[in-house]
Amino acid sequence: MTEGREAARRQVRTPLRQRSRRRWAIAGGVAACWVVLEVVTGSAFSATVLLVVIAGLGAGCAAGLRALGITRDHPWIRRLASRPWRDGQDVLKVAMRHLSDVFVVTPSGLLLAPNIVELQLNPDDLSSLCERMELGVIKASMTEVYDEQVAAHGARFAGSGRADVQVIAAGSVPPGRYRLRQGDLASNDAQPDVADAWYADAGPEFAYSAPQPGYAGPGSRVWQGPDSGLTVAGGMATIREESPASVPVLRLVTGSSVAQTTMSGARAGRGSVELVLPDVLTVSREHARFTFSDGRWWITNQGRNGLTLNGAPVAGEQPLSDGDAIRWGTRPDALLSRVEIS
């Protein structure tokens, strides 16, 4: 029995923490700088001395800026820390790959996953996301990815409830960046007045279990809490949030191969994607992307060999219907899949 426990413990793949990734990146950058200096100077000793001098100048500049009151919260530093080339969808893709950063490793080696995860985005990034898909669909897709990462790493949920990834706006997050943390009952950093896209009209479907304050009457705006059940926020009214919008199952039937998903943004191809197609050379590693928006599935071509929907080439984003035929290429003999939406 002891050997079985040790074997199960060895199978747990602990994800690399963000701080560890940063340290490895710094170490790689220092090594690359040393190699460049060594090539330029032709001497390992000279390269080491120059690297120490550069590091000292950098530390002195950082100390001087701190003495002037320019810290990481300063607008200049926040502007440097932002990623202006990323839009909301790019930020979501990066955050999707690192949901496992919130896992906790116990002293016994057990990997625990919190049931509630809070993903904070810059208000502008979240606004651009909500223009393309509903907030409920975003949350449902992130929750599905989180469940998959929990299973892939062999982790266990810390609580008895189901997983829930909350996507909220936080003014302290620079544009193009994100912040992941274990979910709380209420977020102190959430901005309830940043955009109308994240508000819901308080109607009869909301159940109040505390006296209504002035702003929470019918027809007013109520900030959605981070829990799909009852949420208490600092003594304010307890509300019940509407359940996330249900996403119909998208199924691709390709001969005897079947791939399905409910995740908006799922990719299809023969590589490391969510919808794996048969390994045919005409099929790209990432041949198409499927998104759910406005109550229906949409397809976008991502492959080099083209894509046809019911015999017509796919240009831009095209809507899908149950029974549609997708040919993975423009040739008549290219691989063919049937779409099933249920």
XYZ file of C-alpha atoms in Angstrom:
342
model
C 0.000 0.000 0.000
C 2.874 2.354 0.821
C 4.452 1.662 -2.555
C 1.128 2.455 -4.240
C 0.936 5.800 -2.478
C 4.482 6.650 -3.467
C 3.767 5.730 -7.097
C 0.627 7.882 -7.141
C 2.574 10.737 -5.586
C 5.303 10.489 -8.234
C 2.673 10.748 -10.972
C 1.642 14.223 -9.814
C 3.144 16.787 -12.179
C 3.525 20.020 -10.247
C 3.122 23.035 -12.536
C 5.958 25.535 -12.716
C 5.144 28.610 -10.652
C 5.130 32.082 -12.150
C 7.961 33.140 -9.847
C 10.017 30.142 -10.985
C 9.359 30.994 -14.623
C 10.486 34.549 -13.966
C 13.672 33.349 -12.311
C 14.448 31.035 -15.205
C 13.800 33.878 -17.652
C 16.157 36.175 -15.738
C 18.813 33.473 -15.587
C 18.465 32.850 -19.325
C 18.712 36.577 -20.070
C 21.847 36.955 -17.931
C 23.449 33.961 -19.646
C 22.592 35.345 -23.087
C 24.054 38.766 -22.175
C 27.241 37.115 -20.932
C 27.610 35.151 -24.173
C 27.140 38.323 -26.251
C 29.692 40.224 -24.148
C 32.133 37.337 -24.364
C 31.851 37.287 -28.151
C 32.281 41.076 -28.374
C 35.209 41.364 -25.939
C 36.839 38.026 -26.722
C 37.516 37.422 -23.036
C 35.445 35.602 -20.434
C 36.916 37.738 -17.643
C 36.064 41.013 -19.406
C 32.556 39.789 -20.153
C 32.028 38.909 -16.488
C 33.300 42.304 -15.305
C 31.093 44.184 -17.775
C 28.089 42.107 -16.746
C 28.687 42.921 -13.067
C 29.024 46.624 -13.911
C 25.787 46.584 -15.907
C 23.983 44.786 -13.069
C 25.289 47.335 -10.581
C 24.113 50.235 -12.731
C 20.711 48.632 -13.025
C 20.423 48.126 -9.275
C 21.515 51.744 -8.697
C 18.905 53.054 -11.124
C 16.197 50.962 -9.446
C 17.226 52.279 -6.004
C 17.218 55.842 -7.291
C 13.743 55.505 -8.777
C 12.475 54.045 -5.510
C 13.986 56.936 -3.592
C 12.094 59.327 -5.867
C 8.848 57.535 -5.051
C 8.571 55.754 -8.407
C 7.444 52.262 -7.424
C 5.644 49.497 -9.294
C 2.324 51.287 -8.716
C 3.507 54.433 -10.465
C 1.752 55.150 -13.809
C 5.087 55.099 -15.648
C 5.980 51.664 -14.316
C 2.480 50.334 -14.968
C 2.705 51.596 -18.526
C 6.022 49.775 -18.968
C 4.530 46.627 -17.432
C 1.566 46.605 -19.817
C 1.358 44.631 -23.045
C -0.363 47.044 -25.451
C -0.021 44.638 -28.386
C -2.342 42.140 -26.681
C -6.096 42.421 -26.911
C -8.533 40.781 -24.540
C -8.564 37.495 -26.453
C -4.756 37.250 -26.425
C -4.690 37.837 -22.665
C -7.330 35.144 -22.180
C -5.273 32.640 -24.190
C -2.185 33.280 -22.040
C -4.180 33.049 -18.803
C -5.823 29.843 -20.030
C -2.423 28.124 -20.214
C -1.495 29.147 -16.662
C -4.636 28.356 -14.675
C -2.628 25.721 -12.833
C -0.590 28.477 -11.142
C -3.208 28.542 -8.370
C -2.555 24.918 -7.392
C -1.157 24.332 -3.905
C 1.364 21.611 -3.032
C 0.878 20.160 0.449
C 3.833 18.973 2.594
C 2.836 15.389 1.778
C 3.189 16.085 -1.933
C -0.525 16.217 -2.719
C -1.551 18.772 -5.333
C -4.695 20.687 -4.340
C -6.780 22.795 -6.710
C -9.084 25.500 -5.295
C -12.677 25.134 -6.392
C -13.066 28.851 -7.099
C -10.472 30.679 -9.200
C -10.530 34.399 -9.851
C -9.127 35.678 -13.140
C -8.691 39.460 -13.096
C -8.335 41.370 -16.360
C -7.878 44.997 -17.202
C -11.301 46.640 -17.749
C -10.479 47.520 -21.368
C -9.369 43.957 -22.120
C -12.519 42.513 -20.576
C -14.620 45.006 -22.510
C -13.071 43.903 -25.818
C -13.724 40.267 -24.871
C -17.374 40.921 -24.046
C -17.817 42.520 -27.468
C -17.008 39.140 -29.064
C -18.678 36.693 -26.673
C -20.908 36.708 -23.634
C -19.353 36.786 -20.173
C -21.148 33.572 -19.216
C -19.599 31.771 -22.198
C -16.130 33.036 -21.253
C -16.528 31.789 -17.692
C -17.889 28.414 -18.820
C -14.985 27.936 -21.258
C -12.359 28.850 -18.654
C -13.977 26.500 -16.134
C -13.813 23.638 -18.634
C -10.125 24.305 -19.314
C -9.460 24.472 -15.568
C -11.120 21.069 -15.070
C -8.914 19.636 -17.804
C -5.749 21.020 -16.187
C -6.755 19.639 -12.799
C -7.125 16.184 -14.360
C -3.917 16.501 -16.403
C -1.794 17.364 -13.338
C -3.427 14.712 -11.160
C -4.641 17.325 -8.680
C -7.565 17.130 -6.277
C -10.114 19.806 -5.553
C -9.753 21.385 -2.140
C -13.519 21.506 -1.564
C -16.563 19.410 -2.312
C -18.214 21.825 -4.767
C -17.703 22.070 -8.478
C -14.985 24.151 -10.137
C -15.810 27.743 -11.029
C -13.520 30.239 -12.774
C -14.670 33.822 -12.297
C -13.592 36.445 -14.846
C -13.783 39.982 -13.442
C -12.416 43.447 -14.156
C -9.677 44.886 -11.949
C -8.364 48.402 -12.420
C -4.990 47.522 -10.873
C -4.157 45.064 -13.681
C -2.201 46.753 -16.516
C -3.518 46.394 -20.085
C -2.425 43.179 -21.737
C -1.784 41.464 -18.385
C -3.808 39.271 -16.034
C -3.860 38.189 -12.395
C -4.807 34.731 -11.127
C -5.645 33.946 -7.521
C -7.811 31.703 -5.410
C -11.353 33.014 -5.485
C -12.847 34.958 -2.589
C -16.477 35.623 -1.783
C -15.975 39.189 -2.910
C -13.223 40.960 -4.803
C -12.049 44.218 -3.280
C -10.326 45.168 -6.502
C -13.306 44.732 -8.809
C -14.498 47.927 -10.405
C -18.320 48.026 -10.463
C -18.477 51.039 -12.740
C -15.934 50.302 -15.453
C -18.279 49.136 -18.216
C -21.886 48.182 -18.714
C -20.839 44.893 -20.286
C -20.317 43.271 -16.895
C -23.543 44.382 -15.256
C -26.820 42.545 -15.163
C -30.244 44.064 -14.726
C -31.645 43.143 -11.341
C -34.978 41.570 -12.145
C -37.264 39.005 -10.510
C -34.785 36.216 -11.243
C -32.449 37.592 -8.550
C -33.122 36.375 -5.010
C -32.243 38.858 -2.266
C -31.653 37.534 1.234
C -30.801 40.858 2.856
C -32.468 44.290 2.953
C -32.143 46.015 -0.392
C -29.913 49.098 -0.477
C -30.947 52.035 -2.596
C -28.977 51.023 -5.676
C -30.208 47.425 -5.800
C -33.840 48.013 -6.644
C -35.536 46.690 -9.766
C -34.144 48.203 -12.948
C -30.886 49.235 -11.272
C -27.392 47.875 -11.974
C -25.915 45.165 -9.762
C -22.333 43.965 -10.047
C -22.145 40.231 -10.613
C -20.468 38.434 -7.730
C -17.721 35.823 -8.173
C -19.893 32.893 -7.164
C -22.769 31.382 -9.087
C -24.577 30.786 -5.796
C -25.324 33.247 -3.015
C -22.594 35.832 -2.686
C -22.098 38.116 0.304
C -20.068 41.244 -0.394
C -19.079 43.310 2.617
C -22.474 43.466 4.281
C -24.226 44.536 1.081
C -27.198 42.744 -0.444
C -26.838 39.061 -1.125
C -27.810 38.241 -4.687
C -28.058 35.136 -6.797
C -26.288 35.460 -10.081
C -27.835 34.058 -13.215
C -26.326 30.727 -14.223
C -23.792 30.898 -17.086
C -25.223 30.603 -20.564
C -25.367 26.965 -21.641
C -23.137 26.118 -24.584
C -24.379 23.373 -26.912
C -22.016 20.525 -27.679
C -20.126 20.923 -30.962
C -19.225 17.566 -32.465
C -17.077 16.876 -35.547
C -17.686 13.458 -37.098
C -14.890 12.523 -39.523
C -15.361 8.983 -40.699
C -14.957 6.836 -37.578
C -13.306 9.694 -35.671
C -15.415 11.900 -33.369
C -14.245 15.025 -31.541
C -16.450 17.263 -29.438
C -16.235 20.319 -27.184
C -18.257 22.988 -25.393
C -15.318 25.386 -25.060
C -15.561 28.628 -26.998
C -12.271 29.228 -28.811
C -11.546 25.521 -29.307
C -9.089 24.718 -32.093
C -9.311 21.868 -34.595
C -6.412 20.212 -36.383
C -3.945 17.344 -36.156
C -1.675 18.977 -33.541
C -2.074 19.665 -29.822
C -5.589 21.097 -30.093
C -8.952 20.629 -28.424
C -10.581 18.972 -31.463
C -8.126 16.416 -32.831
C -8.665 15.419 -36.475
C -7.219 12.396 -38.297
C -3.506 12.745 -39.073
C -3.736 13.720 -42.728
C -1.084 15.905 -44.380
C -3.654 18.289 -45.860
C -4.917 19.042 -42.338
C -2.911 21.760 -40.582
C -1.835 21.455 -36.965
C -4.270 24.277 -36.185
C -6.692 24.319 -39.083
C -9.767 26.079 -37.644
C -11.074 27.831 -34.564
C -14.618 27.468 -33.208
C -16.186 30.183 -31.052
C -19.625 30.395 -29.477
C -21.265 33.818 -29.632
C -24.757 35.259 -30.039
C -26.289 31.865 -29.318
C -24.525 29.898 -32.067
C -21.203 28.375 -33.097
C -18.867 30.123 -35.566
C -15.877 28.810 -37.517
C -12.717 30.650 -38.606
C -10.050 29.293 -40.935
C -6.549 28.990 -39.420
C -4.908 26.584 -41.879
C -2.745 27.142 -44.944
C -4.680 24.717 -47.152
C -7.966 26.582 -46.839
C -11.328 25.489 -45.544
C -14.733 25.017 -47.130
C -18.148 25.014 -45.473
C -20.894 23.293 -47.466
C -18.719 23.654 -50.577
C -18.006 27.389 -50.162
C -14.594 28.716 -49.033
C -14.562 30.061 -45.483
C -13.600 33.722 -45.371
C -13.564 35.404 -41.989
C -15.967 34.069 -39.377
C -18.849 31.925 -40.628
C -21.860 30.622 -38.641
C -22.398 26.885 -38.229
C -25.568 24.810 -38.214
C -26.305 21.212 -37.364
C -25.574 18.989 -40.360
C -23.061 21.323 -42.052
C -20.174 19.765 -43.998
C -16.620 21.008 -43.395
C -13.918 20.049 -45.871
C -10.395 20.529 -44.525
C -8.900 21.976 -47.685
C -9.998 23.279 -51.061
C -9.378 20.054 -52.994
C -12.424 17.885 -53.715
C -10.771 14.853 -52.097
C -9.820 16.686 -48.893
C -10.875 15.311 -45.528
C -14.584 15.840 -44.802
C -16.297 16.264 -41.438
C -19.967 16.491 -40.491
C -21.056 19.034 -37.878
C -23.401 17.955 -35.102
C -24.696 20.544 -32.620
C -26.735 19.306 -29.669
